[in-house]
Coordinates of C-alpha atoms and ligand atoms in Angstrom, one line a residue:
M407 CA 64.7 136.7 100.7
T408 CA 64.8 134.2 97.7
K409 CA 63.2 130.8 98.2
H410 CA 64.4 127.5 96.8
N411 CA 63.5 123.9 97.5
L412 CA 67.1 123.0 98.2
I413 CA 70.3 125.0 98.9
I414 CA 73.6 123.3 98.4
I415 CA 76.7 124.9 99.9
G416 CA 79.8 124.0 97.8
G417 CA 80.1 123.3 94.0
G418 CA 82.6 120.4 94.1
P419 CA 81.9 116.8 93.0
G420 CA 79.6 116.3 96.1
G421 CA 77.7 119.5 95.7
Y422 CA 77.4 119.9 91.9
V423 CA 76.4 116.3 91.3
A424 CA 73.8 116.6 94.1
A425 CA 72.5 119.8 92.4
I426 CA 72.1 118.1 89.0
R427 CA 70.4 115.0 90.5
A428 CA 68.0 117.2 92.5
A429 CA 67.1 119.3 89.4
Q430 CA 66.5 116.0 87.5
L431 CA 64.1 115.1 90.3
G432 CA 62.2 118.3 89.9
L433 CA 63.5 120.5 92.7
D434 CA 64.3 124.2 92.4
V435 CA 68.0 124.1 93.4
A436 CA 70.5 126.8 94.4
C437 CA 74.2 126.0 94.6
I438 CA 76.5 128.4 96.4
E439 CA 80.2 128.4 95.4
L440 CA 82.9 130.7 96.5
D441 CA 85.1 130.3 93.5
K442 CA 84.2 131.6 90.0
A443 CA 84.8 128.1 88.6
L444 CA 82.6 125.2 89.6
G445 CA 84.0 121.8 90.3
G446 CA 85.7 122.3 93.6
T447 CA 89.2 121.0 94.6
C448 CA 88.8 118.0 92.2
L449 CA 88.5 120.0 89.0
R450 CA 90.4 123.2 89.9
V451 CA 93.4 122.1 92.0
G452 CA 93.1 118.3 92.5
C453 CA 92.2 115.3 90.5
I454 CA 92.0 116.9 87.0
P455 CA 95.0 119.2 86.8
S456 CA 97.2 116.5 88.5
K457 CA 96.1 114.0 85.9
A458 CA 96.8 116.4 83.1
L459 CA 100.4 116.9 84.4
L460 CA 100.8 113.2 85.1
E461 CA 99.9 112.5 81.4
S462 CA 102.1 115.3 80.0
S463 CA 105.1 114.4 82.2
E464 CA 104.7 110.7 81.4
Q465 CA 104.8 111.4 77.7
F466 CA 107.8 113.6 78.2
S467 CA 109.7 110.9 80.1
E468 CA 108.8 108.1 77.7
I469 CA 109.9 110.1 74.7
K470 CA 113.0 111.3 76.5
G471 CA 113.7 107.8 77.7
D472 CA 114.8 104.8 75.7
L473 CA 112.3 104.0 72.9
S474 CA 115.0 102.1 70.9
S475 CA 113.4 98.7 71.7
H476 CA 110.3 100.0 69.8
G477 CA 112.6 101.0 66.9
I478 CA 112.2 104.7 67.6
V479 CA 115.1 107.0 67.9
V480 CA 114.3 110.5 69.2
D481 CA 116.7 113.4 69.3
G482 CA 116.5 116.9 70.7
V483 CA 113.6 116.5 73.1
H484 CA 113.2 119.4 75.5
L485 CA 110.6 120.6 78.0
D486 CA 108.4 123.6 77.5
L487 CA 107.0 123.8 81.0
G488 CA 105.0 126.9 80.3
A489 CA 103.1 125.2 77.5
M490 CA 102.6 122.1 79.7
L491 CA 101.1 124.2 82.4
K492 CA 98.9 126.1 79.9
N493 CA 97.6 122.8 78.6
K494 CA 96.7 121.7 82.1
D495 CA 94.8 125.0 82.6
R496 CA 93.0 124.5 79.4
V497 CA 91.8 121.1 80.5
V498 CA 90.6 122.5 83.8
R499 CA 88.8 125.5 82.0
A500 CA 87.0 123.1 79.6
L501 CA 85.7 120.9 82.4
T502 CA 84.7 123.6 84.9
G503 CA 83.0 125.4 82.0
G504 CA 81.2 122.2 81.2
I505 CA 79.6 122.2 84.7
D506 CA 78.4 125.8 84.1
S507 CA 76.6 124.4 81.0
L508 CA 75.2 121.5 83.0
F509 CA 73.8 124.0 85.6
K510 CA 72.2 126.1 82.8
K511 CA 70.7 123.0 81.2
N512 CA 69.3 121.8 84.5
K513 CA 68.1 125.3 85.5
I514 CA 70.2 125.3 88.7
T515 CA 70.6 128.8 90.3
R516 CA 74.2 129.5 90.9
Y517 CA 75.3 132.0 93.6
L518 CA 78.9 133.3 93.7
G519 CA 80.1 133.9 97.2
H520 CA 80.5 132.4 100.6
G521 CA 77.5 130.5 102.1
R522 CA 76.8 130.7 105.8
I523 CA 73.9 129.0 107.6
T524 CA 72.2 131.6 109.8
A525 CA 69.1 129.7 111.1
P526 CA 67.2 126.5 110.2
G527 CA 66.4 126.8 106.4
K528 CA 68.3 130.1 106.0
V529 CA 71.6 130.8 104.3
T530 CA 73.4 134.1 103.6
V531 CA 75.6 134.4 100.6
S532 CA 78.4 136.9 100.9
G533 CA 79.8 137.9 97.6
S534 CA 81.5 140.9 96.0
E535 CA 78.1 142.6 95.5
G536 CA 77.0 142.3 99.1
E537 CA 74.8 139.8 100.9
T538 CA 71.9 137.8 99.6
E539 CA 69.5 136.0 101.9
L540 CA 68.2 132.6 100.8
T541 CA 65.7 130.2 102.3
A542 CA 64.9 126.6 101.5
D543 CA 63.3 123.5 103.0
K544 CA 66.5 121.5 102.8
I545 CA 70.2 122.4 102.9
I546 CA 73.2 120.2 101.9
I547 CA 76.6 121.0 103.2
A548 CA 79.2 120.0 100.6
T549 CA 82.1 122.3 101.5
G550 CA 84.9 119.7 101.1
S551 CA 88.3 119.8 102.7
V552 CA 91.5 121.9 102.7
P553 CA 95.1 120.7 103.0
A554 CA 96.3 119.9 106.5
T555 CA 99.8 121.0 107.7
L556 CA 102.1 120.1 110.6
P557 CA 103.2 122.0 113.7
G558 CA 106.5 123.8 112.9
I559 CA 105.5 124.3 109.2
E560 CA 104.2 127.6 108.0
L561 CA 103.0 127.4 104.5
D562 CA 104.2 130.5 102.6
G563 CA 102.1 129.8 99.5
D564 CA 105.3 129.6 97.4
R565 CA 108.3 127.6 98.4
I566 CA 106.6 125.8 101.2
G567 CA 103.3 124.8 99.8
T568 CA 100.6 122.2 99.2
S569 CA 99.4 120.4 96.1
T570 CA 97.9 123.7 94.9
E571 CA 101.3 125.3 94.5
A572 CA 102.9 122.0 93.3
L573 CA 100.5 122.0 90.3
A574 CA 101.9 125.3 89.1
Y575 CA 105.6 125.6 89.9
G576 CA 107.0 128.1 87.3
E577 CA 110.3 126.2 87.0
V578 CA 111.4 122.6 87.7
P579 CA 112.8 122.6 91.2
G580 CA 116.4 121.4 91.5
H581 CA 115.5 119.5 94.7
L582 CA 111.9 119.0 95.9
V583 CA 111.2 117.6 99.3
V584 CA 107.7 116.0 99.6
I585 CA 106.4 115.4 103.1
G586 CA 104.0 112.4 103.1
A587 CA 103.9 109.3 100.9
G588 CA 100.2 109.2 100.3
A589 CA 98.3 109.7 97.0
I590 CA 99.1 113.4 96.6
G591 CA 102.7 113.1 97.7
L592 CA 103.5 110.3 95.3
E593 CA 101.5 111.7 92.3
M594 CA 103.2 115.1 92.5
A595 CA 106.6 113.6 93.3
T596 CA 106.2 111.5 90.1
V597 CA 105.4 114.6 88.0
W598 CA 108.4 116.6 89.1
R599 CA 110.8 113.7 89.0
R600 CA 109.8 113.0 85.4
L601 CA 110.4 116.6 84.5
G602 CA 113.9 116.5 86.0
A603 CA 113.7 117.4 89.7
S604 CA 115.6 115.5 92.3
V605 CA 112.9 114.4 94.7
T606 CA 113.1 113.2 98.4
I607 CA 109.9 111.9 100.0
L608 CA 109.8 112.0 103.8
E609 CA 107.2 109.6 105.4
Y610 CA 106.4 109.3 109.0
L611 CA 105.4 105.6 108.8
D612 CA 107.7 102.8 107.9
R613 CA 105.8 102.2 104.7
I614 CA 104.2 104.2 101.9
L615 CA 100.5 104.4 101.0
P616 CA 98.9 103.6 104.3
G617 CA 95.6 101.9 103.9
M618 CA 96.6 100.2 100.6
D619 CA 97.5 96.5 100.5
S620 CA 100.9 96.3 102.2
A621 CA 102.5 93.9 99.7
I622 CA 101.5 96.0 96.8
A623 CA 102.8 99.1 98.6
T624 CA 106.1 97.4 99.1
E625 CA 106.2 96.5 95.4
A626 CA 105.4 100.1 94.5
L627 CA 108.2 101.4 96.7
K628 CA 110.7 99.3 94.9
I629 CA 109.5 100.5 91.5
F630 CA 109.4 104.2 92.6
K631 CA 113.0 103.9 93.9
K632 CA 114.0 102.5 90.5
Q633 CA 112.4 105.6 88.9
G634 CA 114.8 107.7 91.0
L635 CA 112.6 108.9 93.9
N636 CA 114.4 109.0 97.2
F637 CA 112.6 107.9 100.3
Q638 CA 113.2 108.4 104.0
L639 CA 110.7 106.3 105.9
G640 CA 110.0 106.4 109.6
C641 CA 110.9 110.0 109.5
K642 CA 109.4 112.8 111.7
V643 CA 109.6 116.3 110.2
T644 CA 109.9 118.8 113.1
G645 CA 110.0 122.0 111.1
V646 CA 110.4 123.7 107.7
K647 CA 111.6 127.2 107.1
T648 CA 112.7 129.3 104.1
D649 CA 116.3 130.5 103.9
G650 CA 117.3 132.8 101.2
K651 CA 116.2 131.2 98.0
G652 CA 115.5 127.7 99.4
C653 CA 114.1 125.9 102.3
T654 CA 115.5 123.8 105.2
V655 CA 113.6 120.8 106.5
D656 CA 114.4 119.7 110.0
I657 CA 114.0 116.0 110.9
D658 CA 113.9 114.4 114.4
G659 CA 117.1 112.5 114.9
A660 CA 118.5 113.0 111.4
D661 CA 120.3 115.7 109.3
S662 CA 118.3 118.6 108.1
I663 CA 117.7 118.7 104.3
H664 CA 118.3 121.8 102.2
C665 CA 116.1 122.0 99.1
D666 CA 114.4 124.4 96.7
R667 CA 110.8 123.6 97.4
V668 CA 108.7 121.7 100.0
L669 CA 105.4 120.1 99.2
V670 CA 103.4 119.3 102.4
A671 CA 101.1 116.3 101.6
V672 CA 100.1 115.0 105.0
G673 CA 96.4 114.7 104.5
R674 CA 93.4 117.1 104.3
K675 CA 91.0 118.4 106.9
P676 CA 87.3 119.2 106.7
N677 CA 86.4 122.7 105.6
T678 CA 83.8 124.2 108.0
A679 CA 85.2 127.7 108.3
E680 CA 82.5 130.4 108.8
L681 CA 79.8 128.0 107.9
G682 CA 77.5 128.9 110.7
L683 CA 77.1 125.4 112.1
E684 CA 76.7 126.8 115.6
S685 CA 73.5 128.7 114.5
V686 CA 71.7 125.4 114.0
G687 CA 73.4 123.5 116.8
I688 CA 75.6 121.2 114.7
E689 CA 78.7 120.1 116.6
T690 CA 81.7 118.8 114.6
D691 CA 83.5 115.6 115.9
K692 CA 87.0 115.6 117.4
R693 CA 88.7 115.8 114.0
G694 CA 86.4 118.6 112.8
F695 CA 84.1 116.5 110.5
V696 CA 80.3 117.0 110.4
P697 CA 78.7 113.9 111.8
V698 CA 75.8 112.4 109.7
D699 CA 73.5 109.4 110.0
E700 CA 73.0 106.7 107.4
H701 CA 70.8 109.1 105.4
L702 CA 73.6 111.7 105.4
A703 CA 71.4 113.9 107.7
T704 CA 73.1 116.0 110.3
S705 CA 71.8 116.5 113.8
A706 CA 69.9 119.6 112.6
E707 CA 66.5 119.1 111.0
G708 CA 66.5 119.5 107.2
I709 CA 70.3 119.9 107.0
Y710 CA 72.5 117.2 105.3
A711 CA 76.2 116.9 104.5
V712 CA 78.2 114.9 101.9
G713 CA 81.7 114.4 100.7
D714 CA 85.1 115.2 102.4
V715 CA 83.4 117.4 105.1
I716 CA 81.8 114.3 106.7
G717 CA 85.0 112.2 106.6
G718 CA 85.7 108.7 105.3
A719 CA 87.6 108.3 102.0
M720 CA 88.3 111.8 100.7
L721 CA 87.6 110.9 97.1
A722 CA 85.6 112.8 94.5
H723 CA 83.7 109.7 93.4
K724 CA 82.7 108.9 97.0
A725 CA 81.4 112.5 97.3
E726 CA 79.4 112.1 94.1
E727 CA 77.8 108.9 95.3
E728 CA 76.8 110.6 98.5
G729 CA 75.4 113.6 96.7
V730 CA 73.1 111.4 94.6
A731 CA 72.1 109.2 97.6
C732 CA 71.4 112.2 99.8
V733 CA 69.1 113.9 97.2
E734 CA 67.4 110.6 96.3
G735 CA 66.8 110.1 100.1
I736 CA 65.3 113.5 100.4
V737 CA 63.0 113.3 97.3
N738 CA 62.2 109.5 97.1
G739 CA 62.8 108.4 100.7
Y740 CA 65.6 106.1 99.9
G741 CA 69.2 106.4 98.7
H742 CA 72.3 104.3 99.4
V743 CA 76.1 104.3 99.2
N744 CA 77.9 101.0 99.3
Y745 CA 81.1 102.0 101.0
N746 CA 82.6 98.5 100.4
T747 CA 82.8 99.0 96.7
I748 CA 84.4 102.4 96.4
P749 CA 87.7 102.1 94.5
A750 CA 90.8 104.1 95.4
I751 CA 93.4 104.8 92.8
V752 CA 96.9 106.4 92.8
Y753 CA 97.8 107.6 89.3
T754 CA 101.5 107.0 89.3
A755 CA 103.2 104.7 86.8
P756 CA 102.3 102.0 87.3
E757 CA 98.9 102.9 88.7
I758 CA 97.9 101.4 92.0
A759 CA 94.2 100.6 92.6
S760 CA 92.2 99.0 95.3
V761 CA 88.6 98.1 96.2
G762 CA 87.2 96.3 99.2
Q763 CA 89.2 94.9 102.0
T764 CA 92.9 94.3 102.2
E765 CA 94.6 91.1 103.5
N766 CA 95.5 93.0 106.8
E767 CA 91.9 94.1 107.3
L768 CA 90.5 90.6 106.6
T769 CA 93.0 89.0 109.0
E770 CA 92.2 91.6 111.7
A771 CA 88.5 90.9 111.2
G772 CA 89.1 87.2 111.5
I773 CA 87.7 86.5 108.1
A774 CA 89.1 83.4 106.3
Y775 CA 89.9 84.1 102.7
R776 CA 91.7 82.7 99.6
K777 CA 93.9 84.7 97.4
G778 CA 94.6 84.6 93.7
E779 CA 97.4 86.6 92.1
F780 CA 98.6 87.1 88.5
P781 CA 101.6 89.1 87.3
F782 CA 101.4 91.4 84.3
I783 CA 104.7 89.9 83.0
A784 CA 102.6 86.8 82.0
N785 CA 100.0 88.9 80.2
G786 CA 100.4 89.2 76.4
R787 CA 99.1 92.8 76.1
A788 CA 101.3 94.0 79.0
R789 CA 104.3 92.5 77.1
A790 CA 103.2 94.1 73.8
I791 CA 102.9 97.6 75.4
G792 CA 106.1 97.1 77.4
H793 CA 104.6 97.7 80.8
T794 CA 105.0 94.4 82.7
D795 CA 105.6 95.6 86.3
G796 CA 102.9 94.7 88.8
R797 CA 100.1 92.2 89.4
V798 CA 96.5 91.7 90.2
K799 CA 95.4 90.2 93.5
I800 CA 91.8 88.9 94.2
L801 CA 90.7 88.1 97.7
A802 CA 87.7 85.9 98.1
D803 CA 85.8 84.5 101.2
K804 CA 87.2 81.0 101.9
K805 CA 83.7 79.5 102.4
T806 CA 81.5 81.3 100.0
D807 CA 84.1 82.4 97.4
R808 CA 82.4 85.9 97.4
I809 CA 85.0 88.5 96.3
L810 CA 86.0 90.6 99.3
G811 CA 88.7 92.8 97.8
A812 CA 90.8 93.4 94.7
H813 CA 94.2 95.1 94.6
I814 CA 96.1 95.9 91.4
I815 CA 99.5 97.5 90.7
G816 CA 100.2 97.8 87.0
P817 CA 99.3 99.4 83.7
H818 CA 95.8 100.9 83.7
A819 CA 95.1 99.5 87.2
G820 CA 92.7 102.4 87.7
D821 CA 90.5 101.3 84.8
L822 CA 90.9 97.6 85.6
I823 CA 89.7 97.9 89.2
T824 CA 86.2 98.9 88.0
E825 CA 85.6 95.3 86.8
A826 CA 86.3 94.0 90.4
A827 CA 84.1 96.8 91.9
V828 CA 81.2 96.0 89.6
A829 CA 81.6 92.3 90.4
M830 CA 81.6 93.0 94.1
E831 CA 78.5 95.3 93.7
F832 CA 76.7 92.3 92.2
G833 CA 77.9 90.0 94.9
A834 CA 80.0 87.9 92.5
S835 CA 82.3 85.0 93.5
S836 CA 85.8 84.7 92.2
E837 CA 84.5 81.8 90.0
D838 CA 81.8 84.1 88.5
L839 CA 84.6 86.5 87.4
A840 CA 86.8 83.7 86.2
R841 CA 84.1 82.3 84.1
C842 CA 83.4 85.6 82.3
C843 CA 85.0 85.7 78.8
H844 CA 87.7 88.4 78.7
A845 CA 88.8 89.6 75.2
H846 CA 92.3 88.7 74.1
P847 CA 94.8 90.3 74.2
T848 CA 93.8 92.7 77.0
L849 CA 95.2 93.7 80.3
A850 CA 91.8 92.6 81.8
E851 CA 92.8 89.0 81.2
A852 CA 95.1 89.4 84.2
V853 CA 92.0 90.0 86.3
K854 CA 90.4 86.8 85.0
E855 CA 93.6 84.9 85.6
A856 CA 93.9 86.2 89.2
S857 CA 90.3 85.1 89.8
L858 CA 91.2 81.6 88.4
A859 CA 94.3 81.6 90.6
V860 CA 92.0 81.9 93.7
D861 CA 91.2 78.3 93.0
G862 CA 94.7 77.4 92.0
R863 CA 93.9 77.2 88.3
A864 CA 95.4 80.1 86.5
L865 CA 96.0 79.1 82.9
H866 CA 99.1 81.1 82.0
M867 CA 101.2 80.8 85.1
Ligands
LIG1358 P1 97.2 110.8 102.8 O1 96.5 110.7 104.1 O2 96.8 109.9 101.7 O3 98.8 110.6 103.0 C1 99.5 111.5 103.9 C2 100.8 110.8 104.3 O4 101.5 111.7 105.1 C3 100.6 109.5 105.1 O5 101.4 108.5 104.5 C4 101.1 109.9 106.5 O6 101.6 108.8 107.2 C5 102.1 111.0 106.1 N1 102.4 111.9 107.2 C6 101.6 112.4 108.2 N2 102.3 113.2 109.0 C7 103.6 113.1 108.6 C8 104.8 113.7 109.1 N3 104.8 114.5 110.2 N4 106.0 113.5 108.5 C9 106.0 112.7 107.4 N5 104.9 112.1 106.9 C10 103.7 112.3 107.5 O7 97.1 112.3 102.3 P2 97.3 113.1 101.0 O8 98.3 112.4 100.1 O9 97.7 114.5 101.4 O10 95.9 113.1 100.3 C11 94.8 113.8 101.0 C12 93.5 113.1 100.6 O11 93.2 113.3 99.3 C13 93.6 111.7 100.9 O12 92.4 111.3 101.5 C14 93.7 111.0 99.5 O13 93.0 109.8 99.5 C15 92.9 112.1 98.7 N6 93.5 112.1 97.3 C16 93.3 111.0 96.5 C17 93.8 111.0 95.3 C18 93.6 109.8 94.4 O14 92.7 109.1 94.7 N7 94.3 109.6 93.4 C19 94.8 112.0 94.8 C20 95.0 113.0 95.7 C21 94.4 113.0 97.0

């Protein structure tokens, strides 16, 4: 039986960041991860590989598209999908290898295998070389999530798959059907559309991107349609099966669709399989999440949980914040996550980014607000780079002017949203943001102008 101060089960963004922070604070830390590569879904089959493919496919479609307005004429562009996928794999290898180095630097003990809690303070690691018994004062569960599916759909790990398969199709599908118009569905649809696939997105709701600002989602839908994505909204998929070399998707009250591949992107569910929660009396909630209190402590003494497995926004950076807060709480007695200032980003072109409350949420909560908006078409830098779609929207409390939310669709929205998140973290008013000098010419000037617009005094509109 090997003893550590802290055992972390799961080496994704929640787990590995918690491990590093705990080591910085002087704990003897063990991190158990099933996969050879550290980094979890995010680094191996999520955020990072998808961003590599989004970047490669965007470059391909820009170069293949019309660059004549820039005075550039390009002939003979063709796709080498194998090389594009290899580049993505290289990016993933470099980053997962980087976490190995961080573990070594911080003297974190890494166990390769499946971790299962067997009793308070006790965890068994099952790996290829048998079982190892570990013991610790504290345990953090950071086992993440796995793709959800729908009744009537049996994933075959090939033609009917999840984002994992969609990150590695060996050829561009002739016709790809994507079920679900959330972040994963839209990002992967964008990649394969740019590479030449015909793409149909089937969405149960009558809108895309549930949870995001509805006006911005409507604007995004228009832009995506122009990019050649086909949408069927308000559409209930009742089954998917493979037939010969393709698949058939059955839809309630509409014609079935025949296609080459199906990507199921209808959300993710917590990963608690074989975790031994029953051995310490932890009961999951109705949706399978591990309930925690404000200190990220579960109902079992000394056992904590962070990241996707506890629910809330299933985002890598939310898991990281929780990992740090949990460890600081354990060691220092205090740690905190401000859930109001966690940004969410969809990395399509244009990007869509959001932090804080939406107009719908403010209206439902009966909070009076003022709104300022500024379109990128009136921003000099956006004009110069030729990406003028979209706008910035700032929402501020009507009485106090405190910023309550920011929503952006447009070039580099994912980077721009950080300014609003930082401002909100410091309790800024829209006037505070508007009075900050923004360099010219930058896309960030659109954030300043939207803040000015809250008070009806945008300068360039
Ligand atoms: P999601 O929950 O964001 O979207 C799923 C979509 O599927 C929803 O629009 C839902 O209405 C739709 N849907 C559900 N049942 C359906 C049915 N029977 N037929 C048709 N449509 C149906 O889930 P997604 O995109 O799979 O992502 C999973 C998680 O990972 C989310 O929490 C997401 O925020 C996170 N993620 C975040 C990314 C980012 O921040 N860029 C990228 C990828 C994932």
